[in-house]
Amino acid sequence: MSSQSPPLGASKKGRDIFKLSHHRLSVEDVVAAVGSASCGAISLFIGTTREDQSESGKVIGLEYEAYEPMVQSELAELCRRLRARWPDLAHICVHHRLGWVRVGEASVVAAVSSPHRHDGQRALVCLLDGLKANVPVWKKEVYEDRKASWKENAECAWASCHGNHDAQTMIGQ
Amino acid sequence: MCDIPSCLTNVCVLYFAKSAELSGVREELLQVDTPINSQDLWTRLLGLRVLQGHVVLAVRHQYVAIDDQEALTLRDGDEVAVVPPLSGG
């Protein structure tokens, strides 16, 4: 899925660019997507796959899946809220992996451009919080012994660990 | 006083993540009453008991809590997604 929204109106020319990909993400592509001559700042986040330990041994990778049409609509709504809160934002870009992601690889790359850094940095934090809370993507940790478990974001309102923002827990094996 | 007329409609249930593993399928066609509350709709989905309390539905790409409070008006061909806790980002 690849999406680019039209300009928001006569006085707003911000782009919201989303992409789900089964291939390695390019940080350069995401940065290029938000570049703008009017911006003094690009705020960038790269989420990478950690080599966590569990009773089943080391994590060897993550498997991602998504409800793709609804990823599109939820990200669009999220960007609408970000732009309402920070009207000076220029462009927003999110690229997210699907399928198998090895330890060390990027699973999400997100960038926001803005005239000055404060708005962009704050918007980026909210973008990531919103992504984790509302965008229908799921990841399964796969371990050395080939066992696997579905993760839950604490930000998600119906997660069993909701409210504990430092924890992610496994759902029933 | 008028009753809201009830009829049957065909929806496509989509299963994701843990719910797909529990149900054994990625999607299925279901004939349901409309209007229907989400609690009654949930009882039609078998094998998902372990998710109880930590799952929502998405109807026409809008999240819907599973309760008996609000009647959903479903249309022929609507997608109903089973949404376990999210873990994107």
PDB file of C-alpha atoms in Angstrom:
ATOM      1  CA  MET A   1       0.000   0.000   0.000  1.00  0.00           C
ATOM      2  CA  SER A   2       1.294   3.396  -0.909  1.00  0.00           C
ATOM      3  CA  SER A   3      -0.583   6.603  -0.331  1.00  0.00           C
ATOM      4  CA  GLN A   4      -0.105  10.274  -0.839  1.00  0.00           C
ATOM      5  CA  SER A   5      -2.805  12.727   0.138  1.00  0.00           C
ATOM      6  CA  PRO A   6      -3.615  15.801  -1.960  1.00  0.00           C
ATOM      7  CA  PRO A   7      -2.803  19.289  -0.644  1.00  0.00           C
ATOM      8  CA  LEU A   8      -4.990  20.132   2.303  1.00  0.00           C
ATOM      9  CA  GLY A   9      -6.253  23.457   1.009  1.00  0.00           C
ATOM     10  CA  ALA A  10      -5.277  26.791  -0.433  1.00  0.00           C
ATOM     11  CA  SER A  11      -3.196  27.785   2.567  1.00  0.00           C
ATOM     12  CA  LYS A  12      -1.904  24.302   3.443  1.00  0.00           C
ATOM     13  CA  LYS A  13       0.350  22.277   1.195  1.00  0.00           C
ATOM     14  CA  GLY A  14       1.348  19.522   3.647  1.00  0.00           C
ATOM     15  CA  ARG A  15       1.751  15.983   2.393  1.00  0.00           C
ATOM     16  CA  ASP A  16       0.873  12.880   4.421  1.00  0.00           C
ATOM     17  CA  ILE A  17       2.734   9.924   2.947  1.00  0.00           C
ATOM     18  CA  PHE A  18       2.204   6.346   4.159  1.00  0.00           C
ATOM     19  CA  LYS A  19       3.722   3.130   2.904  1.00  0.00           C
ATOM     20  CA  LEU A  20       3.548  -0.509   4.030  1.00  0.00           C
ATOM     21  CA  SER A  21       6.350  -2.614   2.582  1.00  0.00           C
ATOM     22  CA  HIS A  22       7.583  -6.192   2.639  1.00  0.00           C
ATOM     23  CA  HIS A  23      11.059  -4.915   1.768  1.00  0.00           C
ATOM     24  CA  ARG A  24      13.834  -3.202   3.721  1.00  0.00           C
ATOM     25  CA  LEU A  25      12.892   0.385   4.546  1.00  0.00           C
ATOM     26  CA  SER A  26      14.910   3.292   3.258  1.00  0.00           C
ATOM     27  CA  VAL A  27      15.524   6.081   5.747  1.00  0.00           C
ATOM     28  CA  GLU A  28      16.724   8.202   2.838  1.00  0.00           C
ATOM     29  CA  ASP A  29      13.368   7.808   1.066  1.00  0.00           C
ATOM     30  CA  VAL A  30      11.421   8.889   4.147  1.00  0.00           C
ATOM     31  CA  VAL A  31      13.647  11.931   4.695  1.00  0.00           C
ATOM     32  CA  ALA A  32      13.346  12.876   1.021  1.00  0.00           C
ATOM     33  CA  ALA A  33       9.553  12.579   1.232  1.00  0.00           C
ATOM     34  CA  VAL A  34       9.283  15.300   3.866  1.00  0.00           C
ATOM     35  CA  GLY A  35      11.975  17.628   2.568  1.00  0.00           C
ATOM     36  CA  SER A  36      10.913  21.211   2.014  1.00  0.00           C
ATOM     37  CA  ALA A  37      12.696  24.479   1.321  1.00  0.00           C
ATOM     38  CA  SER A  38      10.549  26.195   3.960  1.00  0.00           C
ATOM     39  CA  CYS A  39      11.583  23.806   6.712  1.00  0.00           C
ATOM     40  CA  GLY A  40      14.449  24.233   9.108  1.00  0.00           C
ATOM     41  CA  ALA A  41      13.919  20.879  10.753  1.00  0.00           C
ATOM     42  CA  ILE A  42      13.245  17.252   9.904  1.00  0.00           C
ATOM     43  CA  SER A  43      12.407  15.158  12.958  1.00  0.00           C
ATOM     44  CA  LEU A  44      13.114  11.490  12.358  1.00  0.00           C
ATOM     45  CA  PHE A  45      12.369   8.226  14.171  1.00  0.00           C
ATOM     46  CA  ILE A  46      13.610   4.749  13.300  1.00  0.00           C
ATOM     47  CA  GLY A  47      12.114   1.776  15.168  1.00  0.00           C
ATOM     48  CA  THR A  48      14.418  -1.219  15.083  1.00  0.00           C
ATOM     49  CA  THR A  49      13.992  -4.846  16.045  1.00  0.00           C
ATOM     50  CA  ARG A  50      15.662  -5.600  19.383  1.00  0.00           C
ATOM     51  CA  GLU A  51      17.311  -8.858  20.310  1.00  0.00           C
ATOM     52  CA  ASP A  52      15.183  -9.423  23.429  1.00  0.00           C
ATOM     53  CA  GLN A  53      15.529 -12.454  25.684  1.00  0.00           C
ATOM     54  CA  SER A  54      12.701 -14.619  26.951  1.00  0.00           C
ATOM     55  CA  GLU A  55      12.215 -18.119  28.384  1.00  0.00           C
ATOM     56  CA  SER A  56      12.203 -19.317  24.780  1.00  0.00           C
ATOM     57  CA  GLY A  57      15.619 -17.794  24.167  1.00  0.00           C
ATOM     58  CA  LYS A  58      16.637 -14.878  22.032  1.00  0.00           C
ATOM     59  CA  VAL A  59      14.293 -13.080  19.644  1.00  0.00           C
ATOM     60  CA  ILE A  60      15.456 -13.847  16.122  1.00  0.00           C
ATOM     61  CA  GLY A  61      12.938 -11.644  14.340  1.00  0.00           C
ATOM     62  CA  LEU A  62       9.456 -10.191  14.122  1.00  0.00           C
ATOM     63  CA  GLU A  63       6.554 -11.058  11.846  1.00  0.00           C
ATOM     64  CA  TYR A  64       4.250  -8.124  11.012  1.00  0.00           C
ATOM     65  CA  GLU A  65       0.738  -8.072   9.601  1.00  0.00           C
ATOM     66  CA  ALA A  66      -1.775  -5.285   9.094  1.00  0.00           C
ATOM     67  CA  TYR A  67      -5.378  -4.469   8.208  1.00  0.00           C
ATOM     68  CA  GLU A  68      -4.119  -2.385   5.345  1.00  0.00           C
ATOM     69  CA  PRO A  69      -7.156  -0.284   4.323  1.00  0.00           C
ATOM     70  CA  MET A  70      -7.689   0.711   7.931  1.00  0.00           C
ATOM     71  CA  VAL A  71      -3.992   1.544   8.432  1.00  0.00           C
ATOM     72  CA  GLN A  72      -4.524   4.115   5.722  1.00  0.00           C
ATOM     73  CA  SER A  73      -7.636   5.655   7.298  1.00  0.00           C
ATOM     74  CA  GLU A  74      -6.231   5.657  10.844  1.00  0.00           C
ATOM     75  CA  LEU A  75      -2.948   7.284   9.775  1.00  0.00           C
ATOM     76  CA  ALA A  76      -4.889   9.893   7.802  1.00  0.00           C
ATOM     77  CA  GLU A  77      -6.984  10.715  10.866  1.00  0.00           C
ATOM     78  CA  LEU A  78      -3.872  10.809  13.053  1.00  0.00           C
ATOM     79  CA  CYS A  79      -2.202  13.275  10.697  1.00  0.00           C
ATOM     80  CA  ARG A  80      -5.347  15.390  10.628  1.00  0.00           C
ATOM     81  CA  ARG A  81      -5.185  15.650  14.443  1.00  0.00           C
ATOM     82  CA  LEU A  82      -1.472  16.454  14.386  1.00  0.00           C
ATOM     83  CA  ARG A  83      -2.000  19.232  11.863  1.00  0.00           C
ATOM     84  CA  ALA A  84      -4.887  20.673  13.874  1.00  0.00           C
ATOM     85  CA  ARG A  85      -2.620  20.817  16.936  1.00  0.00           C
ATOM     86  CA  TRP A  86       0.508  22.014  15.088  1.00  0.00           C
ATOM     87  CA  PRO A  87      -0.681  23.993  12.062  1.00  0.00           C
ATOM     88  CA  ASP A  88       2.850  24.842  10.964  1.00  0.00           C
ATOM     89  CA  LEU A  89       3.844  21.255  10.214  1.00  0.00           C
ATOM     90  CA  ALA A  90       4.931  20.748   6.638  1.00  0.00           C
ATOM     91  CA  HIS A  91       5.052  17.064   5.661  1.00  0.00           C
ATOM     92  CA  ILE A  92       4.557  13.771   7.492  1.00  0.00           C
ATOM     93  CA  CYS A  93       5.820  10.400   6.270  1.00  0.00           C
ATOM     94  CA  VAL A  94       5.481   6.928   7.812  1.00  0.00           C
ATOM     95  CA  HIS A  95       6.919   3.768   6.281  1.00  0.00           C
ATOM     96  CA  HIS A  96       6.154   0.505   8.127  1.00  0.00           C
ATOM     97  CA  ARG A  97       7.330  -3.029   7.453  1.00  0.00           C
ATOM     98  CA  LEU A  98       5.147  -6.044   6.846  1.00  0.00           C
ATOM     99  CA  GLY A  99       6.257  -9.655   6.926  1.00  0.00           C
ATOM    100  CA  TRP A 100       9.523 -10.912   8.372  1.00  0.00           C
ATOM    101  CA  VAL A 101      11.902  -8.384   9.958  1.00  0.00           C
ATOM    102  CA  ARG A 102      15.233  -9.626  11.304  1.00  0.00           C
ATOM    103  CA  VAL A 103      16.852  -8.346  14.495  1.00  0.00           C
ATOM    104  CA  GLY A 104      18.621  -5.078  13.783  1.00  0.00           C
ATOM    105  CA  GLU A 105      16.445  -4.111  10.829  1.00  0.00           C
ATOM    106  CA  ALA A 106      14.138  -1.112  10.850  1.00  0.00           C
ATOM    107  CA  SER A 107      10.453  -1.919  11.329  1.00  0.00           C
ATOM    108  CA  VAL A 108       9.199   1.652  11.108  1.00  0.00           C
ATOM    109  CA  VAL A 109      10.638   4.931   9.857  1.00  0.00           C
ATOM    110  CA  ALA A 110       8.710   8.150  10.503  1.00  0.00           C
ATOM    111  CA  ALA A 111       9.601  11.755   9.771  1.00  0.00           C
ATOM    112  CA  VAL A 112       7.996  15.156  10.216  1.00  0.00           C
ATOM    113  CA  SER A 113       9.232  18.400   8.698  1.00  0.00           C
ATOM    114  CA  SER A 114       8.543  21.810  10.191  1.00  0.00           C
ATOM    115  CA  PRO A 115       9.857  25.380   9.970  1.00  0.00           C
ATOM    116  CA  HIS A 116      11.313  25.097  13.479  1.00  0.00           C
ATOM    117  CA  ARG A 117      12.298  22.014  15.437  1.00  0.00           C
ATOM    118  CA  HIS A 118       9.992  22.212  18.480  1.00  0.00           C
ATOM    119  CA  ASP A 119       6.728  21.570  16.628  1.00  0.00           C
ATOM    120  CA  GLY A 120       8.237  18.761  14.594  1.00  0.00           C
ATOM    121  CA  GLN A 121       9.771  17.000  17.571  1.00  0.00           C
ATOM    122  CA  ARG A 122       6.567  17.150  19.608  1.00  0.00           C
ATOM    123  CA  ALA A 123       4.438  16.102  16.649  1.00  0.00           C
ATOM    124  CA  LEU A 124       6.725  13.140  16.040  1.00  0.00           C
ATOM    125  CA  VAL A 125       6.238  11.906  19.622  1.00  0.00           C
ATOM    126  CA  CYS A 126       2.457  12.198  19.221  1.00  0.00           C
ATOM    127  CA  LEU A 127       2.620  10.496  15.826  1.00  0.00           C
ATOM    128  CA  LEU A 128       4.359   7.486  17.357  1.00  0.00           C
ATOM    129  CA  ASP A 129       2.024   7.385  20.360  1.00  0.00           C
ATOM    130  CA  GLY A 130      -0.961   7.494  18.008  1.00  0.00           C
ATOM    131  CA  LEU A 131       0.508   4.858  15.717  1.00  0.00           C
ATOM    132  CA  LYS A 132       0.977   2.494  18.660  1.00  0.00           C
ATOM    133  CA  ALA A 133      -2.467   3.202  20.077  1.00  0.00           C
ATOM    134  CA  ASN A 134      -4.694   3.143  16.997  1.00  0.00           C
ATOM    135  CA  VAL A 135      -3.126   1.866  13.781  1.00  0.00           C
ATOM    136  CA  PRO A 136      -4.088  -1.788  13.058  1.00  0.00           C
ATOM    137  CA  VAL A 137      -0.676  -3.401  12.755  1.00  0.00           C
ATOM    138  CA  TRP A 138       0.396  -6.468  14.778  1.00  0.00           C
ATOM    139  CA  LYS A 139       3.782  -8.033  15.451  1.00  0.00           C
ATOM    140  CA  LYS A 140       4.737 -11.500  16.585  1.00  0.00           C
ATOM    141  CA  GLU A 141       8.096 -12.150  18.234  1.00  0.00           C
ATOM    142  CA  VAL A 142       9.770 -15.306  16.993  1.00  0.00           C
ATOM    143  CA  TYR A 143      12.377 -16.991  19.234  1.00  0.00           C
ATOM    144  CA  GLU A 144      15.352 -19.258  18.704  1.00  0.00           C
ATOM    145  CA  ASP A 145      13.242 -22.329  19.475  1.00  0.00           C
ATOM    146  CA  ARG A 146      10.759 -21.174  16.800  1.00  0.00           C
ATOM    147  CA  LYS A 147       8.077 -20.455  19.381  1.00  0.00           C
ATOM    148  CA  ALA A 148       6.300 -17.153  18.857  1.00  0.00           C
ATOM    149  CA  SER A 149       4.093 -14.748  20.730  1.00  0.00           C
ATOM    150  CA  TRP A 150       1.973 -11.766  19.726  1.00  0.00           C
ATOM    151  CA  LYS A 151       3.022  -8.490  21.342  1.00  0.00           C
ATOM    152  CA  GLU A 152       0.719  -5.801  22.713  1.00  0.00           C
ATOM    153  CA  ASN A 153       1.349  -2.057  22.887  1.00  0.00           C
ATOM    154  CA  ALA A 154       0.661  -0.524  26.314  1.00  0.00           C
ATOM    155  CA  GLU A 155      -0.724   2.473  24.369  1.00  0.00           C
ATOM    156  CA  CYS A 156      -3.550   0.320  22.936  1.00  0.00           C
ATOM    157  CA  ALA A 157      -6.712   0.823  24.985  1.00  0.00           C
ATOM    158  CA  TRP A 158      -7.739  -2.831  24.860  1.00  0.00           C
ATOM    159  CA  ALA A 159      -4.318  -4.316  25.609  1.00  0.00           C
ATOM    160  CA  SER A 160      -3.984  -6.276  28.848  1.00  0.00           C
ATOM    161  CA  CYS A 161      -1.005  -4.064  29.776  1.00  0.00           C
ATOM    162  CA  HIS A 162      -2.758  -0.774  28.958  1.00  0.00           C
ATOM    163  CA  GLY A 163      -1.655   2.050  31.226  1.00  0.00           C
ATOM    164  CA  ASN A 164       1.777   0.635  31.915  1.00  0.00           C
ATOM    165  CA  HIS A 165       3.785   2.494  29.314  1.00  0.00           C
ATOM    166  CA  ASP A 166       7.040   0.768  30.154  1.00  0.00           C
ATOM    167  CA  ALA A 167       5.749  -2.741  29.587  1.00  0.00           C
ATOM    168  CA  GLN A 168       4.823  -4.941  26.686  1.00  0.00           C
ATOM    169  CA  THR A 169       3.378  -8.322  27.566  1.00  0.00           C
ATOM    170  CA  MET A 170       2.707 -11.531  25.729  1.00  0.00           C
ATOM    171  CA  ILE A 171      -0.831 -12.615  25.012  1.00  0.00           C
ATOM    172  CA  GLY A 172      -1.855 -16.218  25.811  1.00  0.00           C
ATOM    173  CA  GLN A 173       0.450 -18.902  24.411  1.00  0.00           C
TER     174      GLN A 173
ATOM    175  CA  MET B   1     -44.401   2.958  18.784  1.00  0.00           C
ATOM    176  CA  CYS B   2     -42.549   1.457  15.857  1.00  0.00           C
ATOM    177  CA  ASP B   3     -40.114  -1.484  15.959  1.00  0.00           C
ATOM    178  CA  ILE B   4     -36.937  -1.143  13.935  1.00  0.00           C
ATOM    179  CA  PRO B   5     -37.301  -3.751  11.202  1.00  0.00           C
ATOM    180  CA  SER B   6     -34.727  -6.509  11.417  1.00  0.00           C
ATOM    181  CA  CYS B   7     -33.377  -8.447   8.462  1.00  0.00           C
ATOM    182  CA  LEU B   8     -30.458 -10.652   7.536  1.00  0.00           C
ATOM    183  CA  THR B   9     -27.344  -9.434   5.819  1.00  0.00           C
ATOM    184  CA  ASN B  10     -24.056 -10.983   4.694  1.00  0.00           C
ATOM    185  CA  VAL B  11     -20.804  -9.637   6.126  1.00  0.00           C
ATOM    186  CA  CYS B  12     -17.183 -10.643   5.668  1.00  0.00           C
ATOM    187  CA  VAL B  13     -15.410 -11.268   8.969  1.00  0.00           C
ATOM    188  CA  LEU B  14     -11.655 -10.694   8.838  1.00  0.00           C
ATOM    189  CA  TYR B  15      -9.386 -12.287  11.436  1.00  0.00           C
ATOM    190  CA  PHE B  16      -5.992 -10.823  12.334  1.00  0.00           C
ATOM    191  CA  ALA B  17      -3.000 -11.878  14.410  1.00  0.00           C
ATOM    192  CA  LYS B  18      -3.939 -14.039  17.411  1.00  0.00           C
ATOM    193  CA  SER B  19      -7.590 -14.195  16.342  1.00  0.00           C
ATOM    194  CA  ALA B  20      -6.599 -15.730  12.984  1.00  0.00           C
ATOM    195  CA  GLU B  21      -4.570 -18.401  14.795  1.00  0.00           C
ATOM    196  CA  LEU B  22      -7.468 -19.155  17.151  1.00  0.00           C
ATOM    197  CA  SER B  23     -10.150 -19.288  14.461  1.00  0.00           C
ATOM    198  CA  GLY B  24      -7.959 -21.081  11.933  1.00  0.00           C
ATOM    199  CA  VAL B  25      -9.151 -18.827   9.139  1.00  0.00           C
ATOM    200  CA  ARG B  26      -8.306 -15.387   7.774  1.00  0.00           C
ATOM    201  CA  GLU B  27     -11.814 -14.554   6.673  1.00  0.00           C
ATOM    202  CA  GLU B  28     -15.304 -15.989   6.576  1.00  0.00           C
ATOM    203  CA  LEU B  29     -18.706 -14.975   5.335  1.00  0.00           C
ATOM    204  CA  LEU B  30     -21.361 -14.677   7.987  1.00  0.00           C
ATOM    205  CA  GLN B  31     -25.069 -14.056   7.766  1.00  0.00           C
ATOM    206  CA  VAL B  32     -26.202 -11.865  10.650  1.00  0.00           C
ATOM    207  CA  ASP B  33     -29.180  -9.853  11.766  1.00  0.00           C
ATOM    208  CA  THR B  34     -29.119  -6.143  11.184  1.00  0.00           C
ATOM    209  CA  PRO B  35     -29.281  -4.103  13.273  1.00  0.00           C
ATOM    210  CA  ILE B  36     -27.242  -6.124  15.770  1.00  0.00           C
ATOM    211  CA  ASN B  37     -25.281  -5.114  18.838  1.00  0.00           C
ATOM    212  CA  SER B  38     -21.583  -5.890  18.903  1.00  0.00           C
ATOM    213  CA  GLN B  39     -21.966  -8.275  21.857  1.00  0.00           C
ATOM    214  CA  ASP B  40     -24.359 -10.475  19.854  1.00  0.00           C
ATOM    215  CA  LEU B  41     -22.079 -10.265  16.829  1.00  0.00           C
ATOM    216  CA  TRP B  42     -19.139 -11.365  19.005  1.00  0.00           C
ATOM    217  CA  THR B  43     -21.005 -14.477  20.153  1.00  0.00           C
ATOM    218  CA  ARG B  44     -21.224 -15.584  16.519  1.00  0.00           C
ATOM    219  CA  LEU B  45     -17.431 -15.721  16.287  1.00  0.00           C
ATOM    220  CA  LEU B  46     -16.282 -19.057  17.637  1.00  0.00           C
ATOM    221  CA  GLY B  47     -13.054 -20.061  19.312  1.00  0.00           C
ATOM    222  CA  LEU B  48     -11.966 -16.597  20.448  1.00  0.00           C
ATOM    223  CA  ARG B  49     -12.777 -16.881  24.151  1.00  0.00           C
ATOM    224  CA  VAL B  50      -9.177 -16.331  25.263  1.00  0.00           C
ATOM    225  CA  LEU B  51      -9.317 -12.822  23.754  1.00  0.00           C
ATOM    226  CA  GLN B  52     -12.385 -11.847  25.811  1.00  0.00           C
ATOM    227  CA  GLY B  53     -11.964  -8.384  27.312  1.00  0.00           C
ATOM    228  CA  HIS B  54      -8.933  -7.595  25.173  1.00  0.00           C
ATOM    229  CA  VAL B  55     -10.354  -7.360  21.702  1.00  0.00           C
ATOM    230  CA  VAL B  56     -12.459  -4.919  19.696  1.00  0.00           C
ATOM    231  CA  LEU B  57     -14.131  -5.101  16.313  1.00  0.00           C
ATOM    232  CA  ALA B  58     -13.777  -2.769  13.350  1.00  0.00           C
ATOM    233  CA  VAL B  59     -16.860  -2.213  11.201  1.00  0.00           C
ATOM    234  CA  ARG B  60     -16.335  -0.292   7.973  1.00  0.00           C
ATOM    235  CA  HIS B  61     -12.892   0.727   9.319  1.00  0.00           C
ATOM    236  CA  GLN B  62     -14.243   2.181  12.558  1.00  0.00           C
ATOM    237  CA  TYR B  63     -13.386   0.608  15.911  1.00  0.00           C
ATOM    238  CA  VAL B  64     -16.365  -0.765  17.813  1.00  0.00           C
ATOM    239  CA  ALA B  65     -16.260  -1.899  21.439  1.00  0.00           C
ATOM    240  CA  ILE B  66     -17.856  -5.255  22.192  1.00  0.00           C
ATOM    241  CA  ASP B  67     -20.885  -4.484  24.349  1.00  0.00           C
ATOM    242  CA  ASP B  68     -24.644  -4.513  24.206  1.00  0.00           C
ATOM    243  CA  GLN B  69     -25.057  -0.742  24.208  1.00  0.00           C
ATOM    244  CA  GLU B  70     -25.279   0.238  20.620  1.00  0.00           C
ATOM    245  CA  ALA B  71     -26.942  -1.332  17.634  1.00  0.00           C
ATOM    246  CA  LEU B  72     -24.781  -1.673  14.539  1.00  0.00           C
ATOM    247  CA  THR B  73     -26.430  -1.306  11.179  1.00  0.00           C
ATOM    248  CA  LEU B  74     -24.638  -3.711   8.895  1.00  0.00           C
ATOM    249  CA  ARG B  75     -24.895  -3.634   5.116  1.00  0.00           C
ATOM    250  CA  ASP B  76     -24.422  -6.443   2.638  1.00  0.00           C
ATOM    251  CA  GLY B  77     -20.707  -6.938   1.979  1.00  0.00           C
ATOM    252  CA  ASP B  78     -19.516  -4.990   5.030  1.00  0.00           C
ATOM    253  CA  GLU B  79     -16.168  -5.973   6.484  1.00  0.00           C
ATOM    254  CA  VAL B  80     -16.072  -6.761  10.191  1.00  0.00           C
ATOM    255  CA  ALA B  81     -12.525  -7.134  11.493  1.00  0.00           C
ATOM    256  CA  VAL B  82     -11.553  -8.871  14.726  1.00  0.00           C
ATOM    257  CA  VAL B  83      -8.895  -6.615  16.276  1.00  0.00           C
ATOM    258  CA  PRO B  84      -6.656  -8.063  19.024  1.00  0.00           C
ATOM    259  CA  PRO B  85      -4.403  -5.617  20.915  1.00  0.00           C
ATOM    260  CA  LEU B  86      -2.309  -3.590  18.489  1.00  0.00           C
ATOM    261  CA  SER B  87       1.460  -3.826  18.298  1.00  0.00           C
ATOM    262  CA  GLY B  88       2.567  -1.635  15.425  1.00  0.00           C
ATOM    263  CA  GLY B  89       5.265   0.996  15.493  1.00  0.00           C
TER     264      GLY B  89
END
